[in-house]
Amino acid sequence: MFAQTAFRLRHALWLLATGLLLMLSGCVDKPSTLERVKEDGVLRVITRNSPATYFQDKNGETGFEYELVKRFADELGVKLEISTADNLDDIFSQLGKPGGPVLAAAGLVSSQNRTIDARFSHPYLEVTPQIIYRNGQARPTEPKDLIGKKIMVLKGSSHAEQLAQLKQQFPGIEYEESDQVEVVDLLRMVDEGQIDYTLVDSNEVAMNQVYFPNVRVAFDLGDARDQRWAVAPGEDNSLLNEIDAFIDQARKNGTLQRLKDRYYGHVDVLGYVGAYTFAQHLQERLPKFEKHFQNYAREQKLDWKILAAIGYQESMWQATVTSKTGVRGLMMLTQNTAQAMGVANRLDPRQSIMGGAKYFASMVDQVDDSVKEPDRTWFALAAYNIGTAHLEDARKMAQGEGLNPDKWLDVKKMLPRLSQKKWYSKTRYGYARGGETVHFVANVRRYYDILNWVTQPQLEGNQVADGKLHVPGVDKAKPEPDASPL
Ligand code: BLG
């Protein structure tokens, strides 16, 4: 009897031990999330379709989140597969579903409510929630000013959470949460006066200010917060650790800063006033001249947006300006240039654009063959402003300094020297206001970036006109057949 019990006990223990061993070996065999991603060869990411996150332009997929997550996938050596969610709640319900996305990269901030739905990475972008109002209306300055106003925010957003909290303090605040709109729609609704206020993150405002001339920041609501990527709560740490290391690295090596400059830098450079002034001019002035830019760009095999950008830098798209030095018209032609290009009346915008296009094309042609695009375009811009002779001086100077005379980054360091006697006295062509030229090229490039940004993908028939701007990824349109993309 005793022996039998002992045997049973031994047997049971043996079963338990093997069972445990099997379970343990099962655990060891089960691949981690990261291993699974690598084995599949695909990183599945869910995001939102919006200019600040992910959208398609004529060159394919783009957007801040897309660019960052693409680099991460490349680093893992896997393909990137993007899906988009209709609204924020959808992101969290999709995350971690079998065969579904393992990562959400959608401009998310971690909040208490969300920690049950996801685990968040190290931060990659600091944003501040901002109350947005319409220019011309009384500017709200504090939360109680929101009482009795029509406010809309994204459903399920951290902004909706913020307003819910605020409402406890100020019960008179009413707001609508909508899952039918994206951030740009909210900004448009404020711009057009359909709602009084919205609450969005500062990066979205920075990025979209150039579309919406009437949109203004009223005040920051609360402190700055961090945007982070999210993984499903049930996953192990392997993927999250890898993400954190990647984000830390991207911060260190400047990748994050470069992406921020590219996507959110317009306002930094133009300032808010510059950004909405540009937006205004884009709607009120550009449509009058757009056809001329397009026609003469086509004739010269140029990208019309580079001509339009020059035109904005020269005259802010005004046909009859004259500089102190007697340079005149929309494209600011000197008398000599006008004559050489066959322009009889520099104040006629069509002729000015025709002359500017011809002259700029000839500048592109005259740049040394050793200079490749996109530097070629930046050199041609410099020559448009300072003349080919002085540009040549600056290139020689670069060479003398052991810099690369074919790189704009190097030559632009030399240009300001052309106004210092110590340097220009040793050049062939002497004094020139080279610092201004550096400025000129930087500004034209900035306007060119913005024009590319607001016109992609193009409206049907290549129009910015009709006072209707195209917001990337939101307004659907046909891709643009472009002359010479840089
Ligand atoms: C440019 C000419 C170049 C000329 C340079 O000046 O004008 N470009 C055009 O006419 C398009 O042809 O080169 S040169 O012929 O080889 O000498 C140098 O003289 C125009 C510049 C001058 C500038 N904007 C286009 O960028 C200008 O208006 N400067 C004066 C500003 S203010 O009077 O001080 O306000």
Short mmCIF file of C-alpha atoms and ligand atoms in Angstrom, two decimals:
data_model
loop_
_atom_site.label_atom_id
_atom_site.label_comp_id
_atom_site.label_asym_id
_atom_site.label_seq_id
_atom_site.Cartn_x
_atom_site.Cartn_y
_atom_site.Cartn_z
CA MET A 1 0.00 0.00 0.00
CA PHE A 2 2.72 2.40 1.11
CA ALA A 3 4.92 1.41 -1.82
CA GLN A 4 2.06 2.01 -4.18
CA THR A 5 1.42 5.49 -2.77
CA ALA A 6 5.11 6.28 -2.97
CA PHE A 7 5.14 5.13 -6.57
CA ARG A 8 2.12 7.25 -7.40
CA LEU A 9 3.70 10.21 -5.70
CA ARG A 10 6.96 9.68 -7.60
CA HIS A 11 4.99 9.31 -10.79
CA ALA A 12 3.03 12.47 -10.09
CA LEU A 13 6.21 14.36 -9.31
CA TRP A 14 7.79 13.06 -12.50
CA LEU A 15 4.77 14.17 -14.49
CA LEU A 16 4.87 17.56 -12.83
CA ALA A 17 8.59 17.93 -13.50
CA THR A 18 8.28 16.96 -17.16
CA GLY A 19 5.27 19.18 -17.47
CA LEU A 20 7.21 22.07 -16.01
CA LEU A 21 10.15 21.34 -18.25
CA LEU A 22 7.91 21.21 -21.28
CA MET A 23 6.28 24.49 -20.27
CA LEU A 24 9.65 26.06 -19.69
CA SER A 25 11.03 24.89 -22.97
CA GLY A 26 7.82 26.18 -24.55
CA CYS A 27 8.60 29.59 -23.08
CA VAL A 28 12.13 29.52 -24.38
CA ASP A 29 10.97 28.48 -27.82
CA LYS A 30 8.24 31.09 -28.10
CA PRO A 31 9.81 33.93 -30.07
CA SER A 32 9.85 37.39 -28.53
CA THR A 33 7.89 40.17 -30.23
CA LEU A 34 11.08 41.46 -31.80
CA GLU A 35 12.06 38.00 -33.05
CA ARG A 36 8.58 37.58 -34.48
CA VAL A 37 8.88 40.86 -36.40
CA LYS A 38 12.26 39.85 -37.75
CA GLU A 39 11.10 36.37 -38.67
CA ASP A 40 8.06 37.79 -40.49
CA GLY A 41 10.32 40.33 -42.18
CA VAL A 42 7.57 42.94 -41.71
CA LEU A 43 7.00 45.69 -39.19
CA ARG A 44 3.28 46.35 -39.06
CA VAL A 45 2.52 49.88 -37.94
CA ILE A 46 -0.76 51.64 -37.42
CA THR A 47 -1.03 55.41 -37.78
CA ARG A 48 -3.42 58.21 -38.73
CA ASN A 49 -3.75 59.78 -42.14
CA SER A 50 -2.83 63.39 -41.51
CA PRO A 51 -0.13 65.82 -42.63
CA ALA A 52 1.63 65.52 -39.28
CA THR A 53 1.73 61.73 -39.30
CA TYR A 54 1.36 59.93 -42.60
CA PHE A 55 0.08 60.74 -46.06
CA GLN A 56 0.79 60.05 -49.69
CA ASP A 57 2.27 62.62 -51.99
CA LYS A 58 3.43 62.41 -55.58
CA ASN A 59 6.61 60.70 -54.46
CA GLY A 60 4.78 58.12 -52.38
CA GLU A 61 4.41 57.75 -48.64
CA THR A 62 5.61 60.53 -46.38
CA GLY A 63 4.94 62.36 -43.08
CA PHE A 64 6.91 62.80 -39.87
CA GLU A 65 5.83 59.52 -38.29
CA TYR A 66 6.28 57.66 -41.53
CA GLU A 67 9.84 58.91 -42.00
CA LEU A 68 10.80 57.98 -38.47
CA VAL A 69 9.19 54.57 -38.44
CA LYS A 70 10.61 53.79 -41.88
CA ARG A 71 14.10 54.37 -40.54
CA PHE A 72 13.31 52.05 -37.65
CA ALA A 73 12.11 49.31 -40.00
CA ASP A 74 15.23 49.76 -42.14
CA GLU A 75 17.37 49.41 -39.08
CA LEU A 76 15.60 46.16 -38.16
CA GLY A 77 16.09 45.05 -41.74
CA VAL A 78 12.38 44.44 -42.30
CA LYS A 79 9.69 45.79 -44.60
CA LEU A 80 7.35 48.45 -43.33
CA GLU A 81 3.62 47.89 -43.63
CA ILE A 82 1.45 50.85 -42.73
CA SER A 83 -2.24 50.76 -41.95
CA THR A 84 -4.31 53.78 -41.02
CA ALA A 85 -7.01 54.00 -38.40
CA ASP A 86 -10.22 55.95 -38.83
CA ASN A 87 -9.97 57.41 -35.38
CA LEU A 88 -7.87 57.25 -32.25
CA ASP A 89 -9.89 54.57 -30.44
CA ASP A 90 -9.46 52.38 -33.48
CA ILE A 91 -5.67 52.58 -33.10
CA PHE A 92 -5.76 51.09 -29.64
CA SER A 93 -8.28 48.41 -30.52
CA GLN A 94 -6.21 47.30 -33.54
CA LEU A 95 -2.90 47.30 -31.71
CA GLY A 96 -1.66 43.82 -30.90
CA LYS A 97 -4.48 41.94 -32.66
CA PRO A 98 -3.11 38.66 -34.06
CA GLY A 99 -1.56 39.43 -37.44
CA GLY A 100 -2.22 43.12 -36.87
CA PRO A 101 0.00 46.10 -36.07
CA VAL A 102 2.61 45.71 -33.33
CA LEU A 103 3.35 49.40 -33.14
CA ALA A 104 1.32 52.62 -33.21
CA ALA A 105 3.14 55.70 -34.50
CA ALA A 106 0.46 58.33 -34.63
CA GLY A 107 1.44 61.44 -32.71
CA LEU A 108 0.20 59.87 -29.49
CA VAL A 109 0.81 61.23 -26.03
CA SER A 110 0.62 58.83 -23.13
CA SER A 111 -2.21 59.57 -20.76
CA GLN A 112 -3.58 57.77 -17.73
CA ASN A 113 -6.56 56.40 -19.63
CA ARG A 114 -4.31 55.04 -22.30
CA THR A 115 -1.85 53.09 -20.18
CA ILE A 116 -4.28 50.18 -20.03
CA ASP A 117 -4.52 50.12 -23.82
CA ALA A 118 -0.84 50.39 -24.61
CA ARG A 119 2.70 50.79 -23.38
CA PHE A 120 4.61 53.84 -24.49
CA SER A 121 8.14 54.38 -25.78
CA HIS A 122 10.68 57.04 -24.95
CA PRO A 123 9.54 60.45 -26.23
CA TYR A 124 10.51 61.76 -29.66
CA LEU A 125 8.65 65.06 -29.90
CA GLU A 126 7.53 67.63 -27.38
CA VAL A 127 4.24 69.32 -28.15
CA THR A 128 1.97 71.76 -26.36
CA PRO A 129 -1.82 71.64 -26.62
CA GLN A 130 -3.05 74.97 -27.95
CA ILE A 131 -6.46 76.58 -28.09
CA ILE A 132 -7.01 77.86 -31.61
CA TYR A 133 -9.31 80.74 -32.56
CA ARG A 134 -10.13 82.75 -35.64
CA ASN A 135 -8.39 86.01 -36.47
CA GLY A 136 -10.78 88.94 -36.08
CA GLN A 137 -12.69 87.32 -33.22
CA ALA A 138 -11.96 88.20 -29.60
CA ARG A 139 -8.94 86.24 -28.48
CA PRO A 140 -9.63 83.93 -25.54
CA THR A 141 -6.84 84.06 -23.00
CA GLU A 142 -7.89 81.63 -20.26
CA PRO A 143 -10.06 78.54 -19.79
CA LYS A 144 -13.15 80.41 -18.60
CA ASP A 145 -13.27 82.21 -21.96
CA LEU A 146 -14.18 78.87 -23.52
CA ILE A 147 -17.60 78.90 -21.82
CA GLY A 148 -20.50 79.24 -24.23
CA LYS A 149 -18.38 78.73 -27.34
CA LYS A 150 -18.60 76.12 -30.05
CA ILE A 151 -15.60 73.84 -29.60
CA MET A 152 -14.72 70.65 -31.41
CA VAL A 153 -11.89 68.16 -30.84
CA LEU A 154 -11.00 64.69 -32.09
CA LYS A 155 -12.92 61.88 -30.47
CA GLY A 156 -10.82 59.83 -28.10
CA SER A 157 -8.00 62.37 -28.19
CA SER A 158 -5.91 63.49 -25.25
CA HIS A 159 -7.45 66.90 -25.97
CA ALA A 160 -10.92 65.53 -25.32
CA GLU A 161 -9.59 64.21 -22.00
CA GLN A 162 -8.18 67.64 -21.21
CA LEU A 163 -11.49 69.34 -21.93
CA ALA A 164 -13.35 66.78 -19.84
CA GLN A 165 -11.12 67.68 -16.90
CA LEU A 166 -11.56 71.38 -17.54
CA LYS A 167 -15.31 70.95 -17.63
CA GLN A 168 -15.24 69.70 -14.03
CA GLN A 169 -13.86 73.09 -13.09
CA PHE A 170 -15.95 75.09 -15.56
CA PRO A 171 -19.20 73.19 -16.13
CA GLY A 172 -20.29 75.83 -18.66
CA ILE A 173 -17.73 74.58 -21.18
CA GLU A 174 -19.37 72.55 -23.94
CA TYR A 175 -17.46 70.69 -26.62
CA GLU A 176 -18.12 68.17 -29.33
CA GLU A 177 -15.95 65.12 -29.93
CA SER A 178 -15.96 63.98 -33.53
CA ASP A 179 -14.55 60.85 -35.14
CA GLN A 180 -15.48 62.18 -38.58
CA VAL A 181 -12.68 64.71 -38.80
CA GLU A 182 -8.91 65.02 -38.77
CA VAL A 183 -6.86 67.83 -37.24
CA VAL A 184 -6.72 69.76 -40.53
CA ASP A 185 -10.51 69.68 -40.70
CA LEU A 186 -10.68 71.20 -37.24
CA LEU A 187 -8.27 73.95 -38.25
CA ARG A 188 -10.20 74.55 -41.45
CA MET A 189 -13.45 74.80 -39.48
CA VAL A 190 -11.92 77.47 -37.26
CA ASP A 191 -10.43 79.21 -40.32
CA GLU A 192 -13.84 79.30 -41.98
CA GLY A 193 -15.74 80.20 -38.83
CA GLN A 194 -17.77 76.98 -38.56
CA ILE A 195 -16.57 76.43 -35.00
CA ASP A 196 -15.18 78.96 -32.52
CA TYR A 197 -12.29 77.01 -31.10
CA THR A 198 -10.42 73.78 -31.24
CA LEU A 199 -7.63 72.27 -29.19
CA VAL A 200 -4.71 70.76 -31.11
CA ASP A 201 -1.01 70.13 -30.59
CA SER A 202 1.53 72.83 -31.40
CA ASN A 203 3.26 70.75 -34.08
CA GLU A 204 0.00 70.47 -36.02
CA VAL A 205 -0.49 74.21 -35.87
CA ALA A 206 3.10 74.85 -36.94
CA MET A 207 2.73 72.55 -39.86
CA ASN A 208 -0.67 73.75 -41.03
CA GLN A 209 -0.47 77.47 -40.39
CA VAL A 210 0.61 78.03 -43.98
CA TYR A 211 -2.75 76.76 -45.21
CA PHE A 212 -5.03 78.65 -42.89
CA PRO A 213 -4.50 82.40 -42.87
CA ASN A 214 -7.17 83.04 -40.23
CA VAL A 215 -6.04 80.45 -37.73
CA ARG A 216 -4.40 81.89 -34.63
CA VAL A 217 -3.06 80.44 -31.40
CA ALA A 218 -5.06 81.78 -28.44
CA PHE A 219 -3.16 80.20 -25.55
CA ASP A 220 -1.38 77.05 -24.44
CA LEU A 221 -3.65 74.77 -22.46
CA GLY A 222 -1.47 73.01 -19.94
CA ASP A 223 2.14 72.00 -20.10
CA ALA A 224 4.16 70.57 -22.95
CA ARG A 225 3.75 66.84 -23.39
CA ASP A 226 5.70 64.14 -25.10
CA GLN A 227 4.65 62.21 -28.15
CA ARG A 228 5.56 58.56 -28.02
CA TRP A 229 5.08 55.38 -29.97
CA ALA A 230 2.88 52.70 -28.45
CA VAL A 231 2.99 48.89 -28.36
CA ALA A 232 0.29 46.49 -27.21
CA PRO A 233 0.18 45.96 -23.44
CA GLY A 234 0.44 42.16 -23.66
CA GLU A 235 3.74 42.09 -25.54
CA ASP A 236 7.13 41.43 -23.95
CA ASN A 237 9.74 44.20 -23.75
CA SER A 238 11.88 43.16 -26.69
CA LEU A 239 10.31 45.48 -29.28
CA LEU A 240 9.85 48.35 -26.87
CA ASN A 241 13.51 48.19 -25.81
CA GLU A 242 14.60 48.23 -29.42
CA ILE A 243 12.32 51.22 -30.13
CA ASP A 244 13.69 53.11 -27.15
CA ALA A 245 17.27 52.52 -28.24
CA PHE A 246 16.35 53.68 -31.75
CA ILE A 247 14.67 56.87 -30.53
CA ASP A 248 17.56 57.69 -28.20
CA GLN A 249 19.95 57.23 -31.09
CA ALA A 250 17.82 59.33 -33.47
CA ARG A 251 17.90 62.13 -30.91
CA LYS A 252 21.67 61.87 -30.54
CA ASN A 253 22.58 61.70 -34.19
CA GLY A 254 20.33 64.60 -35.21
CA THR A 255 17.75 62.57 -37.17
CA LEU A 256 14.92 63.79 -34.97
CA GLN A 257 15.96 67.41 -35.32
CA ARG A 258 16.20 67.13 -39.10
CA LEU A 259 12.73 65.64 -39.33
CA LYS A 260 11.34 68.32 -37.04
CA ASP A 261 12.89 71.05 -39.19
CA ARG A 262 11.54 69.53 -42.32
CA TYR A 263 7.97 68.98 -41.19
CA TYR A 264 7.43 71.56 -38.50
CA GLY A 265 10.13 74.10 -39.30
CA HIS A 266 8.12 76.47 -41.52
CA VAL A 267 6.81 78.47 -38.64
CA ASP A 268 10.22 78.47 -36.93
CA VAL A 269 11.74 80.09 -39.97
CA LEU A 270 8.89 82.31 -41.13
CA GLY A 271 7.59 83.07 -37.65
CA TYR A 272 3.84 82.82 -37.07
CA VAL A 273 3.23 86.19 -38.70
CA GLY A 274 5.28 85.17 -41.73
CA ALA A 275 3.46 81.85 -41.94
CA TYR A 276 -0.04 83.28 -41.98
CA THR A 277 0.99 86.19 -44.16
CA PHE A 278 2.33 83.63 -46.61
CA ALA A 279 -0.94 81.71 -46.34
CA GLN A 280 -2.85 84.89 -47.13
CA HIS A 281 -0.70 85.68 -50.12
CA LEU A 282 -0.96 82.12 -51.31
CA GLN A 283 -4.72 82.53 -51.52
CA GLU A 284 -5.00 86.15 -52.57
CA ARG A 285 -1.97 86.83 -54.76
CA LEU A 286 -0.55 83.63 -56.21
CA PRO A 287 -3.70 82.66 -58.17
CA LYS A 288 -3.31 85.82 -60.30
CA PHE A 289 0.14 84.75 -61.48
CA GLU A 290 0.11 81.00 -61.20
CA LYS A 291 -0.66 80.39 -64.87
CA HIS A 292 2.29 82.54 -65.92
CA PHE A 293 4.63 80.66 -63.60
CA GLN A 294 3.39 77.39 -65.00
CA ASN A 295 3.53 78.39 -68.63
CA TYR A 296 7.02 79.89 -68.54
CA ALA A 297 8.32 77.11 -66.31
CA ARG A 298 7.11 74.58 -68.86
CA GLU A 299 8.73 76.56 -71.65
CA GLN A 300 12.06 76.59 -69.80
CA LYS A 301 11.72 73.03 -68.44
CA LEU A 302 11.69 74.24 -64.86
CA ASP A 303 9.58 73.45 -61.84
CA TRP A 304 7.01 76.27 -61.63
CA LYS A 305 7.23 76.27 -57.84
CA ILE A 306 10.88 77.34 -57.86
CA LEU A 307 9.90 80.33 -60.04
CA ALA A 308 6.97 81.11 -57.77
CA ALA A 309 9.30 80.88 -54.77
CA ILE A 310 11.72 83.35 -56.39
CA GLY A 311 8.80 85.63 -57.14
CA TYR A 312 7.67 85.53 -53.53
CA GLN A 313 11.14 86.30 -52.21
CA GLU A 314 11.57 89.17 -54.68
CA SER A 315 8.23 90.93 -54.46
CA MET A 316 5.86 88.90 -52.30
CA TRP A 317 4.00 88.38 -55.57
CA GLN A 318 3.45 92.07 -56.25
CA ALA A 319 3.78 93.27 -59.81
CA THR A 320 4.81 96.89 -59.34
CA VAL A 321 7.48 96.97 -56.65
CA THR A 322 10.72 98.86 -57.17
CA SER A 323 13.82 98.49 -55.01
CA LYS A 324 16.09 101.33 -53.81
CA THR A 325 18.51 100.35 -56.52
CA GLY A 326 15.93 100.55 -59.28
CA VAL A 327 15.44 96.81 -59.71
CA ARG A 328 11.78 96.31 -60.59
CA GLY A 329 8.77 94.11 -60.90
CA LEU A 330 7.51 90.77 -59.67
CA MET A 331 10.77 88.95 -60.44
CA MET A 332 13.00 91.96 -59.67
CA LEU A 333 14.86 92.22 -62.93
CA THR A 334 17.65 94.72 -63.36
CA GLN A 335 17.43 96.89 -66.43
CA ASN A 336 20.24 94.93 -68.07
CA THR A 337 18.63 91.58 -67.39
CA ALA A 338 15.27 92.81 -68.65
CA GLN A 339 16.83 94.03 -71.86
CA ALA A 340 18.78 90.84 -72.40
CA MET A 341 15.64 88.74 -71.84
CA GLY A 342 13.49 90.83 -74.16
CA VAL A 343 11.32 92.35 -71.43
CA ALA A 344 9.96 95.72 -72.51
CA ASN A 345 7.92 96.46 -69.41
CA ARG A 346 9.25 95.08 -66.14
CA LEU A 347 6.07 96.05 -64.30
CA ASP A 348 3.97 93.77 -66.46
CA PRO A 349 3.83 90.59 -64.35
CA ARG A 350 3.61 88.27 -67.32
CA GLN A 351 6.70 89.75 -68.92
CA SER A 352 8.54 89.85 -65.61
CA ILE A 353 7.85 86.16 -65.01
CA MET A 354 8.82 85.34 -68.59
CA GLY A 355 12.12 87.22 -68.18
CA GLY A 356 12.78 85.74 -64.73
CA ALA A 357 12.14 82.22 -66.00
CA LYS A 358 14.43 82.68 -68.98
CA TYR A 359 17.15 84.24 -66.85
CA PHE A 360 16.93 81.58 -64.15
CA ALA A 361 17.07 78.81 -66.77
CA SER A 362 20.19 80.40 -68.23
CA MET A 363 21.72 80.53 -64.74
CA VAL A 364 21.04 76.79 -64.31
CA ASP A 365 22.73 76.17 -67.66
CA GLN A 366 25.76 78.21 -66.75
CA VAL A 367 26.53 76.38 -63.53
CA ASP A 368 29.60 74.14 -63.93
CA ASP A 369 28.83 70.59 -65.01
CA SER A 370 30.64 69.37 -61.91
CA VAL A 371 27.81 70.72 -59.75
CA LYS A 372 24.99 68.20 -59.44
CA GLU A 373 21.37 68.63 -58.35
CA PRO A 374 20.07 69.79 -55.98
CA ASP A 375 23.15 72.00 -55.45
CA ARG A 376 22.90 73.06 -59.07
CA THR A 377 19.59 74.75 -58.37
CA TRP A 378 20.94 76.50 -55.24
CA PHE A 379 23.93 77.79 -57.25
CA ALA A 380 21.63 79.04 -60.00
CA LEU A 381 19.55 80.86 -57.38
CA ALA A 382 22.68 82.49 -55.99
CA ALA A 383 23.70 83.55 -59.50
CA TYR A 384 20.22 84.97 -60.13
CA ASN A 385 20.77 87.26 -57.18
CA ILE A 386 24.47 88.13 -57.25
CA GLY A 387 25.55 87.30 -60.81
CA THR A 388 27.71 84.48 -62.08
CA ALA A 389 30.98 86.40 -61.67
CA HIS A 390 30.78 86.91 -57.91
CA LEU A 391 29.54 83.37 -57.46
CA GLU A 392 32.65 82.19 -59.26
CA ASP A 393 34.77 84.23 -56.86
CA ALA A 394 33.11 82.51 -53.91
CA ARG A 395 33.67 79.08 -55.44
CA LYS A 396 37.37 79.84 -55.97
CA MET A 397 37.62 81.01 -52.40
CA ALA A 398 36.03 77.75 -51.23
CA GLN A 399 38.60 75.81 -53.18
CA GLY A 400 41.38 77.86 -51.62
CA GLU A 401 40.08 76.97 -48.19
CA GLY A 402 40.09 73.26 -48.95
CA LEU A 403 36.28 73.23 -49.18
CA ASN A 404 34.24 71.74 -52.00
CA PRO A 405 33.40 74.38 -54.65
CA ASP A 406 30.62 72.12 -55.98
CA LYS A 407 28.72 72.04 -52.70
CA TRP A 408 26.35 74.82 -51.77
CA LEU A 409 26.93 74.13 -48.08
CA ASP A 410 30.59 75.05 -48.55
CA VAL A 411 30.25 77.91 -51.02
CA LYS A 412 27.60 79.65 -48.93
CA LYS A 413 30.16 79.95 -46.14
CA MET A 414 32.36 82.01 -48.46
CA LEU A 415 29.74 84.38 -49.88
CA PRO A 416 29.55 86.76 -46.89
CA ARG A 417 33.29 87.34 -47.26
CA LEU A 418 32.64 89.15 -50.54
CA SER A 419 31.57 92.19 -48.56
CA GLN A 420 34.73 92.29 -46.41
CA LYS A 421 37.66 94.17 -47.87
CA LYS A 422 40.18 91.74 -46.46
CA TRP A 423 38.67 89.08 -48.68
CA TYR A 424 37.10 90.79 -51.68
CA SER A 425 40.30 92.70 -52.42
CA LYS A 426 41.84 89.39 -53.38
CA THR A 427 39.00 88.33 -55.69
CA ARG A 428 38.72 88.90 -59.40
CA TYR A 429 35.35 90.68 -59.36
CA GLY A 430 35.56 92.42 -56.00
CA TYR A 431 32.88 93.63 -53.58
CA ALA A 432 29.41 92.08 -53.51
CA ARG A 433 26.66 91.72 -50.89
CA GLY A 434 27.18 88.00 -50.53
CA GLY A 435 25.48 87.74 -47.16
CA GLU A 436 22.25 88.85 -48.80
CA THR A 437 22.60 86.12 -51.38
CA VAL A 438 22.89 83.45 -48.70
CA HIS A 439 19.69 84.85 -47.25
CA PHE A 440 18.04 84.96 -50.64
CA VAL A 441 18.77 81.31 -51.39
CA ALA A 442 17.66 80.17 -47.92
CA ASN A 443 14.35 82.03 -48.25
CA VAL A 444 13.62 80.83 -51.77
CA ARG A 445 14.30 77.27 -50.65
CA ARG A 446 11.95 77.70 -47.73
CA TYR A 447 9.16 79.07 -49.93
CA TYR A 448 9.83 76.33 -52.43
CA ASP A 449 9.47 73.70 -49.69
CA ILE A 450 6.20 75.23 -48.56
CA LEU A 451 4.86 75.47 -52.10
CA ASN A 452 5.71 71.84 -52.64
CA TRP A 453 4.06 71.09 -49.42
CA VAL A 454 0.80 72.89 -50.12
CA THR A 455 0.45 71.73 -53.69
CA GLN A 456 0.99 67.99 -53.24
CA PRO A 457 -0.58 66.03 -54.63
CA GLN A 458 -1.79 68.66 -57.03
CA LEU A 459 -5.34 69.66 -57.46
CA GLU A 460 -6.71 68.57 -60.76
CA GLY A 461 -5.34 70.79 -63.50
CA ASN A 462 -2.41 71.97 -61.38
CA GLN A 463 -4.23 74.73 -59.59
CA VAL A 464 -3.75 76.35 -56.27
CA ALA A 465 -6.37 78.78 -57.53
CA ASP A 466 -10.05 79.14 -56.57
CA GLY A 467 -8.92 80.25 -53.14
CA LYS A 468 -8.94 76.59 -52.19
CA LEU A 469 -5.77 75.15 -50.88
CA HIS A 470 -4.91 71.58 -51.00
CA VAL A 471 -3.91 69.92 -47.76
CA PRO A 472 -1.72 66.86 -48.27
CA GLY A 473 -3.22 63.54 -47.44
CA VAL A 474 -6.61 65.00 -46.80
CA ASP A 475 -8.03 66.46 -49.98
CA LYS A 476 -7.95 63.73 -52.54
CA ALA A 477 -6.54 64.67 -55.90
CA LYS A 478 -4.69 63.40 -58.92
CA PRO A 479 -0.90 63.38 -58.83
CA GLU A 480 0.93 66.15 -60.60
CA PRO A 481 2.88 65.63 -63.80
CA ASP A 482 5.88 67.73 -62.82
CA ALA A 483 8.47 69.29 -65.09
CA SER A 484 11.69 68.91 -63.15
CA PRO A 485 11.45 67.69 -59.59
CA LEU A 486 14.55 68.60 -57.63
C1 BLG B 1 20.67 90.70 -59.88
C2 BLG B 1 20.52 90.43 -61.35
C3 BLG B 1 21.77 89.81 -61.92
C4 BLG B 1 22.99 90.65 -61.55
C5 BLG B 1 23.01 90.83 -60.05
O1 BLG B 1 21.82 91.47 -59.65
O2 BLG B 1 19.56 91.38 -59.43
N1 BLG B 1 19.43 89.49 -61.52
C6 BLG B 1 18.33 89.79 -62.17
O3 BLG B 1 18.14 90.84 -62.72
C7 BLG B 1 17.28 88.75 -62.20
O4 BLG B 1 21.66 89.75 -63.30
O5 BLG B 1 24.14 89.96 -61.97
S1 BLG B 1 25.13 90.58 -63.06
O6 BLG B 1 24.34 90.99 -64.21
O7 BLG B 1 26.06 89.51 -63.39
O8 BLG B 1 25.77 91.71 -62.41
C8 BLG B 1 24.21 91.62 -59.56
O9 BLG B 1 24.18 92.91 -60.05
C9 BLG B 1 17.74 90.99 -58.00
C10 BLG B 1 19.23 91.16 -58.11
C11 BLG B 1 19.55 92.27 -57.18
C12 BLG B 1 18.53 92.19 -56.11
N2 BLG B 1 17.38 91.41 -56.66
C13 BLG B 1 17.30 89.60 -58.22
O10 BLG B 1 17.64 88.77 -57.12
C14 BLG B 1 18.07 93.50 -55.60
O11 BLG B 1 16.98 93.92 -55.90
N3 BLG B 1 18.90 94.17 -54.79
C15 BLG B 1 18.62 95.47 -54.25
C16 BLG B 1 17.87 95.38 -52.99
S2 BLG B 1 17.72 96.95 -52.24
O12 BLG B 1 17.64 97.96 -53.26
O13 BLG B 1 18.88 97.13 -51.41
O14 BLG B 1 16.50 96.90 -51.49
#
